[in-house]
PDB file of C-alpha atoms in Angstrom:
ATOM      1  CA  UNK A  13      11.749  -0.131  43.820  1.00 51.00           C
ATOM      2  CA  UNK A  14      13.985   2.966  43.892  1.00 67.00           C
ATOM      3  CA  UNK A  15      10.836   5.571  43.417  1.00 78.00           C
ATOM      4  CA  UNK A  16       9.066   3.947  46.219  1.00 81.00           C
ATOM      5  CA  UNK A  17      12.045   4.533  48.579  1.00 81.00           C
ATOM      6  CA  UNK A  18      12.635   7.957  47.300  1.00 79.00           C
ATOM      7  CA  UNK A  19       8.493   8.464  48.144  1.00 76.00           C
ATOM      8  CA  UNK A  20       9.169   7.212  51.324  1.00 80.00           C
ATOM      9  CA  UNK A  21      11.996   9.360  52.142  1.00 77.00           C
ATOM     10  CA  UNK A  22      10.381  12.459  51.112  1.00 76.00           C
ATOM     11  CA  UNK A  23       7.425  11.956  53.033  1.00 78.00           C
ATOM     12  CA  UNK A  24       9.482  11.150  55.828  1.00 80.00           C
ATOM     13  CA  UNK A  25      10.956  14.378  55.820  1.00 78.00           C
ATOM     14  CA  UNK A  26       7.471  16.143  55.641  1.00 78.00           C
ATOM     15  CA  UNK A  27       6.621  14.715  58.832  1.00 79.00           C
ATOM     16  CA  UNK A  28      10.041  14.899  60.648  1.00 79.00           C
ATOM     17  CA  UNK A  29      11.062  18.188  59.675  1.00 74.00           C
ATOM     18  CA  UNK A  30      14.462  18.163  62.241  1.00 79.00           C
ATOM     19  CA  UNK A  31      15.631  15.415  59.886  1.00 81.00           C
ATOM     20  CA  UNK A  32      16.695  17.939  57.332  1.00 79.00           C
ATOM     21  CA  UNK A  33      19.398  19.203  60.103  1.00 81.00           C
ATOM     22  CA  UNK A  34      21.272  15.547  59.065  1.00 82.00           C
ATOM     23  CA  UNK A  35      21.426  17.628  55.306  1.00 82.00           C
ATOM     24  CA  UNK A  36      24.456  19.470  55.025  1.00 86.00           C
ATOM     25  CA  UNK A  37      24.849  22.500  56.632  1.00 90.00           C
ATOM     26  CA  UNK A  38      22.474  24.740  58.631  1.00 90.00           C
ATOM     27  CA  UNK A  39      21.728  28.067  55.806  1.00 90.00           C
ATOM     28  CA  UNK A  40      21.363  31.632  56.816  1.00 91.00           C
ATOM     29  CA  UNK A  41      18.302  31.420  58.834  1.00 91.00           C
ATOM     30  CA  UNK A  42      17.059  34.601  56.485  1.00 94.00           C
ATOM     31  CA  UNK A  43      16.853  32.100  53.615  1.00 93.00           C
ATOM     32  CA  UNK A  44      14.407  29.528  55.572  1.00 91.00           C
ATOM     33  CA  UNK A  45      12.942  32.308  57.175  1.00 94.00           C
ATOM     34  CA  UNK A  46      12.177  33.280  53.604  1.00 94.00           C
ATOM     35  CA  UNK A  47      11.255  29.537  52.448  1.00 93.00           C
ATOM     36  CA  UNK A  48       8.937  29.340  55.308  1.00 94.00           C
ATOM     37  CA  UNK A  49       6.934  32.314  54.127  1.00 96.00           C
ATOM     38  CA  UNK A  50       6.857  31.113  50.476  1.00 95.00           C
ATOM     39  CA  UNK A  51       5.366  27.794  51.859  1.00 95.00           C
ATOM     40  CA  UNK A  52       2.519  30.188  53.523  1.00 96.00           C
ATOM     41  CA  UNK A  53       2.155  32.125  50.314  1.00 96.00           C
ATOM     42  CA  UNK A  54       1.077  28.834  48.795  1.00 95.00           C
ATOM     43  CA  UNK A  55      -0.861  27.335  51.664  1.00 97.00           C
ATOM     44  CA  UNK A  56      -2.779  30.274  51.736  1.00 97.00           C
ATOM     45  CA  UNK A  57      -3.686  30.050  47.847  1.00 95.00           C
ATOM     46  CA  UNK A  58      -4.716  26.440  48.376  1.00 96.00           C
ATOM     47  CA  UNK A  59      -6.729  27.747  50.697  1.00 97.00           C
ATOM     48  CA  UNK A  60      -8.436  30.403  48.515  1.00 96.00           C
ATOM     49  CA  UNK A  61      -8.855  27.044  45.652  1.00 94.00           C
ATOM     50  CA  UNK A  62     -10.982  25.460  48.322  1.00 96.00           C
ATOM     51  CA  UNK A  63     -12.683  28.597  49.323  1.00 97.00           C
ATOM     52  CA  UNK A  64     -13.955  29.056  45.969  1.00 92.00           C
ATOM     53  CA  UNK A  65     -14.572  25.424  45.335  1.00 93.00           C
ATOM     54  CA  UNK A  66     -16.860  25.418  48.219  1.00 95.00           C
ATOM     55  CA  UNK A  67     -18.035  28.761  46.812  1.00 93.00           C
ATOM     56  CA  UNK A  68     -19.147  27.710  43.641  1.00 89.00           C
ATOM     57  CA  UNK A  69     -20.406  24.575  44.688  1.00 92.00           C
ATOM     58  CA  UNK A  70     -22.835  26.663  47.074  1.00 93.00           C
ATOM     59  CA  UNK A  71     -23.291  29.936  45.276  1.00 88.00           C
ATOM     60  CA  UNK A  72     -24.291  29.213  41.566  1.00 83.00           C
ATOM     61  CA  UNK A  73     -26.998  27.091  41.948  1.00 84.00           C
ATOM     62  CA  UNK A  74     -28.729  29.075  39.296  1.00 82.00           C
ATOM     63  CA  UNK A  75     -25.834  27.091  37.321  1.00 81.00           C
ATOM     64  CA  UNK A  76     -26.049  23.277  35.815  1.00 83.00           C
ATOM     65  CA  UNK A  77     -25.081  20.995  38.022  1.00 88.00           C
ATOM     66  CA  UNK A  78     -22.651  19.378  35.948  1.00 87.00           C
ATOM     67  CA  UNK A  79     -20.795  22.115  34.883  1.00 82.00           C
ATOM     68  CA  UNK A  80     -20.925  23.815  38.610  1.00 86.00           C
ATOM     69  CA  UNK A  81     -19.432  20.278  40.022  1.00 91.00           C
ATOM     70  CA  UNK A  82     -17.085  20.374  37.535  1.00 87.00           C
ATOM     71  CA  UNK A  83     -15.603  23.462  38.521  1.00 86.00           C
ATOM     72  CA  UNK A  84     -16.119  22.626  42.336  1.00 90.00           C
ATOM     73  CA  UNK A  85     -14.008  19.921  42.058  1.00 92.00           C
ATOM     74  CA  UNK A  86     -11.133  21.838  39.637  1.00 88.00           C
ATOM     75  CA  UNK A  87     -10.611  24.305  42.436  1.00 90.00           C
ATOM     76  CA  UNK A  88     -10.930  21.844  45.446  1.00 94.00           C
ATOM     77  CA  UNK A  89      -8.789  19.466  43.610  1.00 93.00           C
ATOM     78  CA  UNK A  90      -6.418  22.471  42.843  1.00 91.00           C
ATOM     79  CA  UNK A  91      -6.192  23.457  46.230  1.00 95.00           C
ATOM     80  CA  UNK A  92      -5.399  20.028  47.191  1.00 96.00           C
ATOM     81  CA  UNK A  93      -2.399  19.827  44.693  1.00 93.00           C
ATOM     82  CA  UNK A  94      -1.092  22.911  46.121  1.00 95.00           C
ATOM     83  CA  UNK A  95      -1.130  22.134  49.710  1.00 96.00           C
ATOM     84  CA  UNK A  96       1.037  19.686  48.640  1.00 94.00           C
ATOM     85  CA  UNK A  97       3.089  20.892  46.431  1.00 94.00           C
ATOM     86  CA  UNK A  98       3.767  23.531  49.013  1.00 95.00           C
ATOM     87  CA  UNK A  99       5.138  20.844  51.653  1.00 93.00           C
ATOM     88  CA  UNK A 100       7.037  19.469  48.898  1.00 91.00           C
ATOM     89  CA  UNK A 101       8.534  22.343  47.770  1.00 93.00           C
ATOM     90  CA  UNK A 102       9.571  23.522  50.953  1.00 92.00           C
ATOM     91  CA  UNK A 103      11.664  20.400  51.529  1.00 91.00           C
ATOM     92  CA  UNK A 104      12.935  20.650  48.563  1.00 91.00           C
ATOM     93  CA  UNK A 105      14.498  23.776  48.776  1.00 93.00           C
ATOM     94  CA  UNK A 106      15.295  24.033  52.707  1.00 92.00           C
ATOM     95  CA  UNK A 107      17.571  20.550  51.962  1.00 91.00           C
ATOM     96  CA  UNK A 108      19.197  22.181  48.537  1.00 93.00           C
ATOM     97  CA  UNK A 109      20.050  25.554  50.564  1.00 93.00           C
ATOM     98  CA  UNK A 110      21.723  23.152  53.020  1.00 93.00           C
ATOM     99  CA  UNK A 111      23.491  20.981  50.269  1.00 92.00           C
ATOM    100  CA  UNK A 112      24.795  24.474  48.619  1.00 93.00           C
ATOM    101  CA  UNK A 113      22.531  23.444  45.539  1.00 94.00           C
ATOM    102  CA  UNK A 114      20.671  25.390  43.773  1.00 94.00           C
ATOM    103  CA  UNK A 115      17.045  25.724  44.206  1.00 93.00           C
ATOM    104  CA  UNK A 116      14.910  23.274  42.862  1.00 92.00           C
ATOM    105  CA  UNK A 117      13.047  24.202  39.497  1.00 91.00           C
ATOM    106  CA  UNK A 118       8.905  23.764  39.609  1.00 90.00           C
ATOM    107  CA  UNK A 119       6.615  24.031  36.148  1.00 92.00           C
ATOM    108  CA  UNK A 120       4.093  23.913  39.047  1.00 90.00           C
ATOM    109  CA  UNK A 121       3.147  28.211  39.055  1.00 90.00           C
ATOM    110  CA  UNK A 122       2.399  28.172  35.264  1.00 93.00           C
ATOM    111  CA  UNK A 123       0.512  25.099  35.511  1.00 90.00           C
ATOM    112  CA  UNK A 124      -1.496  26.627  38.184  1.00 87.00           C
ATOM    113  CA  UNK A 125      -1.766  30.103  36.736  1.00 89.00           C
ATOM    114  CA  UNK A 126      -2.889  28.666  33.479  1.00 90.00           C
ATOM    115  CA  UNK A 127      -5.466  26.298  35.161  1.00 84.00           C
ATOM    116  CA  UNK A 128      -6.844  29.001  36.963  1.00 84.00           C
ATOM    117  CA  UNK A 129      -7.441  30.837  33.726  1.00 88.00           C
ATOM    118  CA  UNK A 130      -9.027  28.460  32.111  1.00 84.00           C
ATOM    119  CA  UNK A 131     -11.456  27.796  34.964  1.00 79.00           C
ATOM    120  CA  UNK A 132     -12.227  31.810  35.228  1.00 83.00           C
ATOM    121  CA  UNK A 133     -12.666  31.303  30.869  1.00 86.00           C
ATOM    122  CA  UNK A 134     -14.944  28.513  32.022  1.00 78.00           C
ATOM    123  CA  UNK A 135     -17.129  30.229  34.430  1.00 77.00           C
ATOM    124  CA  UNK A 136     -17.292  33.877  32.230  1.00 83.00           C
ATOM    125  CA  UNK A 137     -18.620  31.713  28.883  1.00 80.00           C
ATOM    126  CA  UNK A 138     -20.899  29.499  31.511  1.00 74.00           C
ATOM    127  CA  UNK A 139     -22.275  33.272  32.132  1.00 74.00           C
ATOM    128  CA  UNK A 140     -21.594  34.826  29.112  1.00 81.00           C
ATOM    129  CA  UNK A 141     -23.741  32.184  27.189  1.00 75.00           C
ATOM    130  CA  UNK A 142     -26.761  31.428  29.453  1.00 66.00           C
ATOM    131  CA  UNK A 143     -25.754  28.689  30.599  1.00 53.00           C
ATOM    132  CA  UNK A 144     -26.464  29.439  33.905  1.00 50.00           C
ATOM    133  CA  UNK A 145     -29.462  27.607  33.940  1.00 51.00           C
TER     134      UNK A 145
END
């Protein structure tokens, strides 16, 4: 029962934002300032994941379907997981700055960065091969 009300109380704060005011005390607004633009930094990747889901879907036709709809779906599921990951994150680290915590830890770059190589790898050998068609 405990992770469900944690879930719920994290999502909570995604949608209320002026909830996080009740956490601790208000930080140097240079430091959310600067949290604020990280959480665009990553919004604006998920964006590009979707972009080039949407891309490849409609763009390498000349490729087999299963192995373009296979890497449509990576990147638009990608770019879905970083959306996100980018609300969570910026919670996360707007209520430690008020607690005086430190900033929460995330495996989530290298996940991502590694993913995204793998799906480039993909796409060269899909190429590289002939298996374009």
């Amino acid at each position: 029962m405990f992770p469900v009300r944690r879930l719920l109380a994290t999502l909570t704060l995604w949608f209320a934002p002026q909830r996080l005011r009740a956490e601790g005390v208000t930080p140097d607004y240079r430091f959310s300032l600067a949290n604020e633009r990280t959480f665009l930094a990553w919004i604006r990747t998920a964006l590009a994941l979707v972009a080039g889901g949407i891309a490849v879907d409609q763009f390498l036709t000349g490729m087999r379907w299963g192995a373009r709809t296979a890497i449509a779906v990576t990147l638009l599921a990608g770019g879905a997981a970083c959306a996100v990951r980018a609300v969570n994150h910026w919670v996360r680290c707007e209520r430690a700055m008020r607690r005086g915590e430190d900033l929460p830890v995330s495996r989530f770059p290298a996940l991502l960065g590694a993913a995204t190589a793998l799906a480039a790898l993909l796409v060269v050998l899909a190429v590289v091969l002939g298996r374009a068609g």
